[in-house]
mmCIF file of C-alpha atoms in Angstrom:
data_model
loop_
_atom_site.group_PDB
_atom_site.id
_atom_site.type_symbol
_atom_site.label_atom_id
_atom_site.label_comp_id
_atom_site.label_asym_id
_atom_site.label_seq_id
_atom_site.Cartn_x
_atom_site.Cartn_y
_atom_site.Cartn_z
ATOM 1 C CA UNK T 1 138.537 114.846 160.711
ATOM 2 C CA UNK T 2 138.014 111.299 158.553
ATOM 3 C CA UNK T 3 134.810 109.519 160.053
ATOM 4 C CA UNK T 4 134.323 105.887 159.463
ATOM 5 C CA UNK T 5 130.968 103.853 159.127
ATOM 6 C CA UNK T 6 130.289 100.469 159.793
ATOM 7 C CA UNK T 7 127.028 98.350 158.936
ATOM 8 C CA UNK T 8 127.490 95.266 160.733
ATOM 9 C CA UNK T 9 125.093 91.565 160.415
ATOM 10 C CA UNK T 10 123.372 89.122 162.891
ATOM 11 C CA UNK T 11 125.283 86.016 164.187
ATOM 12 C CA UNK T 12 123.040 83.073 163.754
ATOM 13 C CA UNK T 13 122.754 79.547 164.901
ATOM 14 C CA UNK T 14 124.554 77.094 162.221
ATOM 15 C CA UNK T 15 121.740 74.523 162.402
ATOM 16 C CA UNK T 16 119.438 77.205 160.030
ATOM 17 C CA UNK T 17 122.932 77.232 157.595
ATOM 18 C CA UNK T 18 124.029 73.587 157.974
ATOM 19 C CA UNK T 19 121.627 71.730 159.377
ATOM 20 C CA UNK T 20 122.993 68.178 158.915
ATOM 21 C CA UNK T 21 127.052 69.050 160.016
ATOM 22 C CA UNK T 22 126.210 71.842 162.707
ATOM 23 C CA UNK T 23 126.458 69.914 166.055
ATOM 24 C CA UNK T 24 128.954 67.028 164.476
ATOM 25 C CA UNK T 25 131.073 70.436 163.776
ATOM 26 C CA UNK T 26 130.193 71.785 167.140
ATOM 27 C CA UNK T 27 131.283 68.581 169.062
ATOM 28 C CA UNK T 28 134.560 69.044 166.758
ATOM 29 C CA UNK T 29 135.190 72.305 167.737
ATOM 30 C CA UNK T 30 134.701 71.750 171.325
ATOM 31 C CA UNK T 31 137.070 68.196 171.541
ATOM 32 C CA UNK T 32 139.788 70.461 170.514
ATOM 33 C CA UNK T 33 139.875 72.473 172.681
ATOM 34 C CA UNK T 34 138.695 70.546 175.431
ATOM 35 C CA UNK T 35 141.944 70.417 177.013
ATOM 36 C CA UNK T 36 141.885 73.522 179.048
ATOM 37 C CA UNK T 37 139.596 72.093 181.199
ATOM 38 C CA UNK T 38 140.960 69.023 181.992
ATOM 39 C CA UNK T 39 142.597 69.958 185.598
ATOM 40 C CA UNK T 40 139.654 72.154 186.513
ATOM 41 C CA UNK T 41 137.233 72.192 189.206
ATOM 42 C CA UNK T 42 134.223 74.160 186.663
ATOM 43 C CA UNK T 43 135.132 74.977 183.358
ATOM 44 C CA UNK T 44 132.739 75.887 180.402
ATOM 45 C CA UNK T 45 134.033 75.251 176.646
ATOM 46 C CA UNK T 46 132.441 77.267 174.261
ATOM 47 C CA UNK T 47 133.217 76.008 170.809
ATOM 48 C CA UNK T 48 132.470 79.184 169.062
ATOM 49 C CA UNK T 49 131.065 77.897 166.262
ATOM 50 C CA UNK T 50 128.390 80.152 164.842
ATOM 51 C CA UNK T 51 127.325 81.639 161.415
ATOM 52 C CA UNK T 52 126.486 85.159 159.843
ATOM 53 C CA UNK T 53 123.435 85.933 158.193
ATOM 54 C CA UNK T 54 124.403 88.581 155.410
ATOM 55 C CA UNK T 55 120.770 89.341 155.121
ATOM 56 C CA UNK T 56 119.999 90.206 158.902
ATOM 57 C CA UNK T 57 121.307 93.639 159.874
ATOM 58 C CA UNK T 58 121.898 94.276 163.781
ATOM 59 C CA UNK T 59 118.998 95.629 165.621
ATOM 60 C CA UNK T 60 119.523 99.678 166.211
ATOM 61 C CA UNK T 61 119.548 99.189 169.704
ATOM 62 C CA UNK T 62 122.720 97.204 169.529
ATOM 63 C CA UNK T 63 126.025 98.407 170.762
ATOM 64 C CA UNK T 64 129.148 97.878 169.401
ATOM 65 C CA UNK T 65 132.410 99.169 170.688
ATOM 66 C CA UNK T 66 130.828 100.961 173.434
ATOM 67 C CA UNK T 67 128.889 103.373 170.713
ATOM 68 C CA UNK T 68 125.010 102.871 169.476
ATOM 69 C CA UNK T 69 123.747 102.976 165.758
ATOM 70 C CA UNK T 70 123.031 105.846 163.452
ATOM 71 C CA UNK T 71 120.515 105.927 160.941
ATOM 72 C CA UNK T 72 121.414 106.614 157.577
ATOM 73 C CA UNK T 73 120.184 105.663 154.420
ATOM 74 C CA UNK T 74 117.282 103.228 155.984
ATOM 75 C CA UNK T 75 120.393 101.430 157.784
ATOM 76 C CA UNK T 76 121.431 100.703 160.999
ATOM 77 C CA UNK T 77 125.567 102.151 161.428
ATOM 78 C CA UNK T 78 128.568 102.464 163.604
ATOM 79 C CA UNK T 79 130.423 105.564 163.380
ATOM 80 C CA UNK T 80 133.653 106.172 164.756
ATOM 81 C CA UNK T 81 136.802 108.753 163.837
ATOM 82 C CA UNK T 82 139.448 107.182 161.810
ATOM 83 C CA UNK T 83 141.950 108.919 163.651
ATOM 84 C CA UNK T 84 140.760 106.113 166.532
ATOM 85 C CA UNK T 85 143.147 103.574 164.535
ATOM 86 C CA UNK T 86 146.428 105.164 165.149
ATOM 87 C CA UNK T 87 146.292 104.055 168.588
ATOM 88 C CA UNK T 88 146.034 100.139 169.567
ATOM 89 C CA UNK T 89 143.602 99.813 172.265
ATOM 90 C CA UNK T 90 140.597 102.188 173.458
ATOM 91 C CA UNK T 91 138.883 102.753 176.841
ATOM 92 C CA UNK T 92 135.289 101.752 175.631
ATOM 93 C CA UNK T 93 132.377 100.877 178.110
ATOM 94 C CA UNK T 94 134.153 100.173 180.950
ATOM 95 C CA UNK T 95 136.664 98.147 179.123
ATOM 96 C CA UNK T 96 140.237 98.423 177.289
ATOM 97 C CA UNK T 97 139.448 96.623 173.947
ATOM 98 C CA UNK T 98 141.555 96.621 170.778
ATOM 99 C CA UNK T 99 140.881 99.183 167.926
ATOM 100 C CA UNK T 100 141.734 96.358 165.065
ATOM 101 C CA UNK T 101 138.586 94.496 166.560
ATOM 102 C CA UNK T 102 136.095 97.522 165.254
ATOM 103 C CA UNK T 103 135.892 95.170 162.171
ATOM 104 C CA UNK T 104 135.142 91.534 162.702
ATOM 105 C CA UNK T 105 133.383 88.877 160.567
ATOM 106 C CA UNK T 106 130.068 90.935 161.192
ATOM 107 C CA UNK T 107 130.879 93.783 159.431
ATOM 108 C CA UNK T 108 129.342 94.032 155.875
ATOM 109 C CA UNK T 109 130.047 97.765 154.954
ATOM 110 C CA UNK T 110 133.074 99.846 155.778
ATOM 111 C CA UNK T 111 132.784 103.845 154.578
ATOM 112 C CA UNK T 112 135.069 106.133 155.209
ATOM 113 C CA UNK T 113 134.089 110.185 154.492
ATOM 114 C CA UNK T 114 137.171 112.877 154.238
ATOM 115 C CA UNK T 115 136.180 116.388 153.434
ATOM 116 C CA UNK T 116 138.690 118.948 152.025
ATOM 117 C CA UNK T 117 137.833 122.781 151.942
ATOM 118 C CA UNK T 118 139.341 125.693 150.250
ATOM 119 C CA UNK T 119 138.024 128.683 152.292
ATOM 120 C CA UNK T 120 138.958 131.658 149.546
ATOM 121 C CA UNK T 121 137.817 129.660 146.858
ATOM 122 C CA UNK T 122 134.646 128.820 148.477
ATOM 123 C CA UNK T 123 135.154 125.377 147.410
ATOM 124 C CA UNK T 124 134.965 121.760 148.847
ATOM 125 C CA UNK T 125 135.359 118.212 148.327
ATOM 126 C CA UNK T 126 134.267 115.197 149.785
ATOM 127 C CA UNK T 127 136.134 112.258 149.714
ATOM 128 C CA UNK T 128 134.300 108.864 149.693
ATOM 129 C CA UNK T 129 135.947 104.949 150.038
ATOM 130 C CA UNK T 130 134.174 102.303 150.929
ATOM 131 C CA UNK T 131 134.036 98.310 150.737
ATOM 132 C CA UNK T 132 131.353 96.046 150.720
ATOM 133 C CA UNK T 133 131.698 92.047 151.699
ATOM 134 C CA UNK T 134 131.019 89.940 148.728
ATOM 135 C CA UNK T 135 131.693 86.283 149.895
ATOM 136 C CA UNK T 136 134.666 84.630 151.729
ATOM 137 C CA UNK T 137 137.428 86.101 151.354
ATOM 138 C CA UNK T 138 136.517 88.903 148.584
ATOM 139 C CA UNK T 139 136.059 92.790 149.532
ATOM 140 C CA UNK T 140 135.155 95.180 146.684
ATOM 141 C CA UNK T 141 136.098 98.464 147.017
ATOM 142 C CA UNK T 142 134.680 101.552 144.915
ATOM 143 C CA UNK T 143 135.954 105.123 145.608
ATOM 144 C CA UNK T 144 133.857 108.240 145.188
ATOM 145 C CA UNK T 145 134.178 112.385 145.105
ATOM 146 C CA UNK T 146 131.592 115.176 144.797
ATOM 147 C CA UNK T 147 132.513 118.921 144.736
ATOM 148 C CA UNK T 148 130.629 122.018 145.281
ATOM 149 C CA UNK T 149 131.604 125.550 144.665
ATOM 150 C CA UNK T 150 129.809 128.652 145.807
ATOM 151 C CA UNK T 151 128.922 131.267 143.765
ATOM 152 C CA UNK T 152 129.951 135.212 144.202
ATOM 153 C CA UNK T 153 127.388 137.474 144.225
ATOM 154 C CA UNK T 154 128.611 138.908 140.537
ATOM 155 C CA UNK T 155 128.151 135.163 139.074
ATOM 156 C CA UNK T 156 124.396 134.759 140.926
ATOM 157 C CA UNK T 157 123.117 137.861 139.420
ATOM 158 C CA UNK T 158 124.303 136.959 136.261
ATOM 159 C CA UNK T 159 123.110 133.398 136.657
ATOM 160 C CA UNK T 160 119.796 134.609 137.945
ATOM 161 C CA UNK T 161 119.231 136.720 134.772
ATOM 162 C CA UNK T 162 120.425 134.193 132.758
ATOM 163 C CA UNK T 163 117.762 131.634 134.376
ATOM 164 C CA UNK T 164 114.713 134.062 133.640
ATOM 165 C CA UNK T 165 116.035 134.460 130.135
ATOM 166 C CA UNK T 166 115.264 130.860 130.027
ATOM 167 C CA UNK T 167 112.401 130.889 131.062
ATOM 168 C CA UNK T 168 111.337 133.948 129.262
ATOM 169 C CA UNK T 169 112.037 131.634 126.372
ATOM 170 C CA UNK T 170 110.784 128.616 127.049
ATOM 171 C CA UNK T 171 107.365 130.664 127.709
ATOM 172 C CA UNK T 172 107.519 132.241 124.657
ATOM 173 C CA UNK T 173 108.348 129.479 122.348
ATOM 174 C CA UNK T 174 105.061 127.529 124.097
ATOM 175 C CA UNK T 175 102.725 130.554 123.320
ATOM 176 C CA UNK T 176 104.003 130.577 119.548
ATOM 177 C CA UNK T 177 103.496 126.913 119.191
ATOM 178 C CA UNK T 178 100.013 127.447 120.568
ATOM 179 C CA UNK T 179 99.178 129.756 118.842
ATOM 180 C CA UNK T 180 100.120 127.925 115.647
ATOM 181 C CA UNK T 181 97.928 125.067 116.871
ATOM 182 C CA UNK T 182 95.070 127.569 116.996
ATOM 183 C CA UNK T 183 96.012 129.321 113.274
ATOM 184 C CA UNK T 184 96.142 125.324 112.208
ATOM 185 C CA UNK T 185 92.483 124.523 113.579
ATOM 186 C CA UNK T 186 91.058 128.026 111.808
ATOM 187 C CA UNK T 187 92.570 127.229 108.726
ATOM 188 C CA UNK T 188 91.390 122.975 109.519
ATOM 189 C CA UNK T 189 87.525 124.546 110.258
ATOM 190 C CA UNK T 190 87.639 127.274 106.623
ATOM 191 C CA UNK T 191 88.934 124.607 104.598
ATOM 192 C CA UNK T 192 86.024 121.829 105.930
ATOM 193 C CA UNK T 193 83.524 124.352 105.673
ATOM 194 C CA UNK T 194 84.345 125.511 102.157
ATOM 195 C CA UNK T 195 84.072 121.966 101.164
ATOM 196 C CA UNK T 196 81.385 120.643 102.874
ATOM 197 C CA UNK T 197 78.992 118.598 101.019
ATOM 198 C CA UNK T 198 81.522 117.934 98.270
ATOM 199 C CA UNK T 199 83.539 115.478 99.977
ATOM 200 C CA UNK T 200 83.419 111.751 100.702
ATOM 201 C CA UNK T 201 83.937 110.410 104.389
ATOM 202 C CA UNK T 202 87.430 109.711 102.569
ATOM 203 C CA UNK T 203 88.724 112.358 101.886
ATOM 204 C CA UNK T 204 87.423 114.637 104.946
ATOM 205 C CA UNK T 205 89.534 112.021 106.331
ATOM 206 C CA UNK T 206 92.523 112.664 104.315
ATOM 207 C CA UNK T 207 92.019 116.191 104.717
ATOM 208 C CA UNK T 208 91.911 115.912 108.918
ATOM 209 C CA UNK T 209 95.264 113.582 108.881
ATOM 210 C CA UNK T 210 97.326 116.352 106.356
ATOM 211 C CA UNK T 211 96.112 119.687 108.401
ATOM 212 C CA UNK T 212 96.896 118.386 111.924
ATOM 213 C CA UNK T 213 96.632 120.615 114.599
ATOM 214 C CA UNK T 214 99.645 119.313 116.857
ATOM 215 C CA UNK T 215 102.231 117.562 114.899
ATOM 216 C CA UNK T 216 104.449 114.974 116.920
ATOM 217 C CA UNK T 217 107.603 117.569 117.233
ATOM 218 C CA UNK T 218 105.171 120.698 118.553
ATOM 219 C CA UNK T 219 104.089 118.134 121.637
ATOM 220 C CA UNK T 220 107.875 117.218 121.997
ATOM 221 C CA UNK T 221 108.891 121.104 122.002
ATOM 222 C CA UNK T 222 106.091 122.115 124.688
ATOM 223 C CA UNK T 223 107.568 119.029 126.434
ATOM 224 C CA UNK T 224 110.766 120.239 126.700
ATOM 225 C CA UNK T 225 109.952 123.549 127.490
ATOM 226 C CA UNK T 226 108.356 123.043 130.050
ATOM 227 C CA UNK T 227 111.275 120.364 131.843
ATOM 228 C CA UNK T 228 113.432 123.799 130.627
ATOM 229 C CA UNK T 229 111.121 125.842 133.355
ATOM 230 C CA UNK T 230 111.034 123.160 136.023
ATOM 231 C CA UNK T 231 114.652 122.665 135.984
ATOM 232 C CA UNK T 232 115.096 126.603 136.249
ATOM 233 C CA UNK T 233 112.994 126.903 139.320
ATOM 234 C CA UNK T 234 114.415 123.650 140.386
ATOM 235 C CA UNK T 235 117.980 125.112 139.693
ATOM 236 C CA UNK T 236 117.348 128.267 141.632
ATOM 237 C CA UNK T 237 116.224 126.595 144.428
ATOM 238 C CA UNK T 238 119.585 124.538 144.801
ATOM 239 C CA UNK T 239 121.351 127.741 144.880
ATOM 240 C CA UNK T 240 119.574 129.917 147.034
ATOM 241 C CA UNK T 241 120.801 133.359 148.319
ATOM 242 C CA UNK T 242 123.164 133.382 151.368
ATOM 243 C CA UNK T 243 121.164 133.719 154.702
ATOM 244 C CA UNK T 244 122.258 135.335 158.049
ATOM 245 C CA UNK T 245 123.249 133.735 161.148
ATOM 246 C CA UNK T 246 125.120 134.235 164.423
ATOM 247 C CA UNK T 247 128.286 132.431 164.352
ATOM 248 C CA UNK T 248 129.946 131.666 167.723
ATOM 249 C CA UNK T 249 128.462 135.203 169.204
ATOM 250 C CA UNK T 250 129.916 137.272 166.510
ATOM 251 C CA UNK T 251 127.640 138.463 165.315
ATOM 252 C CA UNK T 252 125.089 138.287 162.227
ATOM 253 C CA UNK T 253 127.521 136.774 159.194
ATOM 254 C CA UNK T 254 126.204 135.768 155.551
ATOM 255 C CA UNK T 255 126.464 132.071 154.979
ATOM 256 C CA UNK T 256 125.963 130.505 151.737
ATOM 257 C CA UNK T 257 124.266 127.303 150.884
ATOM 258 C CA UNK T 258 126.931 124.943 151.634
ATOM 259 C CA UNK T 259 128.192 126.922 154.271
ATOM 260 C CA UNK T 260 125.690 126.199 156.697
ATOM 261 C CA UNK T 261 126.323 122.583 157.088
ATOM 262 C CA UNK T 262 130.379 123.623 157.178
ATOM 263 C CA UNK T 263 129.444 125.862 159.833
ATOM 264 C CA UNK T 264 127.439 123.925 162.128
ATOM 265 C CA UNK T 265 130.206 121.142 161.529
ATOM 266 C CA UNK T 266 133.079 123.683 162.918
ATOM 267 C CA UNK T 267 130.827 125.501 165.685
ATOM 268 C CA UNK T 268 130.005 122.395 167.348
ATOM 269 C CA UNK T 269 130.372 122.821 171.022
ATOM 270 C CA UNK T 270 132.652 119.416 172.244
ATOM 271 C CA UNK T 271 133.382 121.348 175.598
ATOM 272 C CA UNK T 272 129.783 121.057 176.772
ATOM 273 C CA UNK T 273 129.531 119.045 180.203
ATOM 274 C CA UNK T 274 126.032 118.744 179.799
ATOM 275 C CA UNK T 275 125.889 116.735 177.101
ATOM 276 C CA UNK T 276 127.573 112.947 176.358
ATOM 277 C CA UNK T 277 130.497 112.760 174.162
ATOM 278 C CA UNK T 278 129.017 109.948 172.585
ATOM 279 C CA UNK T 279 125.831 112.131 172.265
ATOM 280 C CA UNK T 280 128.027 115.261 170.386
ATOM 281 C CA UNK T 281 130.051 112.596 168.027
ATOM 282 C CA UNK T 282 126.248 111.330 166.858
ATOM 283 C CA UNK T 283 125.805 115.352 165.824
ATOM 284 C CA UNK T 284 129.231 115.431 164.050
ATOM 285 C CA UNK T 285 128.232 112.261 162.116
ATOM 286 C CA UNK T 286 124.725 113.393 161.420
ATOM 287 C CA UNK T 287 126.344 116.818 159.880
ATOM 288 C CA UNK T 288 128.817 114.587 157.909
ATOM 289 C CA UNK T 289 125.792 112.828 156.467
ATOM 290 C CA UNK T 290 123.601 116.042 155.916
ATOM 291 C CA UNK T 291 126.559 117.708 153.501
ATOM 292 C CA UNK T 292 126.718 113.968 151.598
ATOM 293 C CA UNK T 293 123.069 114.171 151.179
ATOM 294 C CA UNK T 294 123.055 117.715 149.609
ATOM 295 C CA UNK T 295 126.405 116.864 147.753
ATOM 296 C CA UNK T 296 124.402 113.707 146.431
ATOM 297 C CA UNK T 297 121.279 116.193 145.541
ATOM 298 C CA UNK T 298 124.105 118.053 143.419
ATOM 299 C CA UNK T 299 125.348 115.135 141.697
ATOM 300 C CA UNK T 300 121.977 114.069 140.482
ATOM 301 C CA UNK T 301 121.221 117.687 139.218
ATOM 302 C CA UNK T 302 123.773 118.083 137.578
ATOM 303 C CA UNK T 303 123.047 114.352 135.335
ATOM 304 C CA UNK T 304 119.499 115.992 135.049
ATOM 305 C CA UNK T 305 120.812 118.815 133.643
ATOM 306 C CA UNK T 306 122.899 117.112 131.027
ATOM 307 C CA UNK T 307 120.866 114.491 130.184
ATOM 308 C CA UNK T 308 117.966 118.013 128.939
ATOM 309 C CA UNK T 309 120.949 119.485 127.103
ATOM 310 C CA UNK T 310 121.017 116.253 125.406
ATOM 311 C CA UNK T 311 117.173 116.075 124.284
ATOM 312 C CA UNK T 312 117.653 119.368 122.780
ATOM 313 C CA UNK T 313 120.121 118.015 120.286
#
């Protein structure tokens, strides 16, 4: 199901904000609504004047709609299903409160997280919206999607092989260039020595500078090479081979790569008495963030990958 993410901000006194109008507005606030407590016995009126400080997140041991943080991203969040908005009120900490007060002039960050899966195709999308506070009055919103599809066992052995011709390559070009460098510095040594002693400091000079053993585009080819290997080893270790697991008692089943996460997401055990329901929803929303984290980790591979095809133009 959609999950929802909140990353909410301190309250904090006004007299740090406005320090010259806060308790002439707080008197204000209070006269007007002083009224309810003119034909009481005891009666406190809280003006509710107070100020948010976009710059102090909530402590993680804060609660908020009956649920405590989750760490993602160095930040402090509320997670919650969005599915919880169809309905009006919720039974949360002892208390019937109101789902539209989830949000509230605290919150800073709203993301929402949809994923979409195509079994047979072995395919998957994840869905990303979120809006970010950005002064009174004014949201911006930016959406977001990252796909993944897993490879058959055909297309990995042809993608392995394909990856060690690469590198096969890549290794050979450096050993040619090297060996260049070395057939340069023979030829750099015979023509020195056949001249010694009828040269000026000059022209040995000029000699060294037009015989050079590594020219500017040899150290930019070994460069490049080697970024050709790393990626390759860095490539096969994004797609590894499928491992083995038990899913739900059945038995030992392949799972690939993206799988896993999939898996653990769909095998999660939400009839288990002896653990919290707010404790299992934390798991659900810790998978959630686990597949954007690899899905993120294919994004940025794939912009590495591009941006070498480009230096070899």
């Amino acid at each position: 199901p959609p999950v929802v993410f909140q990353r909410r901000v301190e309250l904090t006194p006004c007299s740090s904000q406005v320090p010259g109008l806060a308790q002439s507005l707080d008197n204000y606030f209070v006269n007007q609504i002083a009224g309810r407590c003119a034909h009481t016995y005891e009666c406190s009126v809280p003006s509710g004047f107070v100020c948010i400080d976009r710059t102090a997140k909530v402590p993680s041991t804060q609660r908020h709609f009956g649920t405590k943080t989750l760490e993602y991203n160095g930040d402090s969040w509320y997670t919650e299903f969005l599915d919880m908005f169809s309905l009006s009120t919720v039974y949360r900490d002892n208390d019937i409160v109101k789902t539209g007060d989830w949000m509230d002039l605290q919150t800073d960050v709203v993301e929402v997280y949809n994923i979409f899966l195509s079994p047979q195709k072995k395919a998957g999308t994840m869905l990303k919206l979120w809006w970010t506070y950005e002064g009174p009055g004014r949201m911006r919103g930016t959406t977001e999607m990252k796909s993944f599809v897993q490879m058959d066992v055909e297309s990995r052995e042809t993608w392995y092989f394909m990856m060690f011709l690469v590198m096969v390559v890549a290794i050979l070009d450096i050993v040619i260039l090297i060996a260049f460098a070395v057939l340069r510095c023979r030829r750099r040594r015979r023509v020195m020595k056949d001249l010694q002693g009828r040269m000026t400091e000059e022209q040995e000079t000029i000699i060294r500078d037009r015989t050079p053993i590594f020219e500017f585009w040899d150290i930019g080819d070994i460069l490049l090479r080697l970024l050709s290997i790393a990626f390759c080893l860095w490539h096969a270790a994004m797609y590894p081979d499928p491992t083995t697991v038990d899913v739900n008692g059945e038995g030992q089943q392949p799972l690939e790569f993206y799988e896993e996460p999939i898996n653990s997401i769909l095998c999660l055990n939400w009839s288990d008495t002896e653990r919290t329901t707010e404790n299992k929803v934390h798991e659900f929303m810790g998978l959630v963030i686990k597949l954007d984290g690899m899905l993120k980790s294919e994004t940025s591979h794939r912009m590495w990958a591009t941006i070498l095809v480009l230096f070899f133009f």
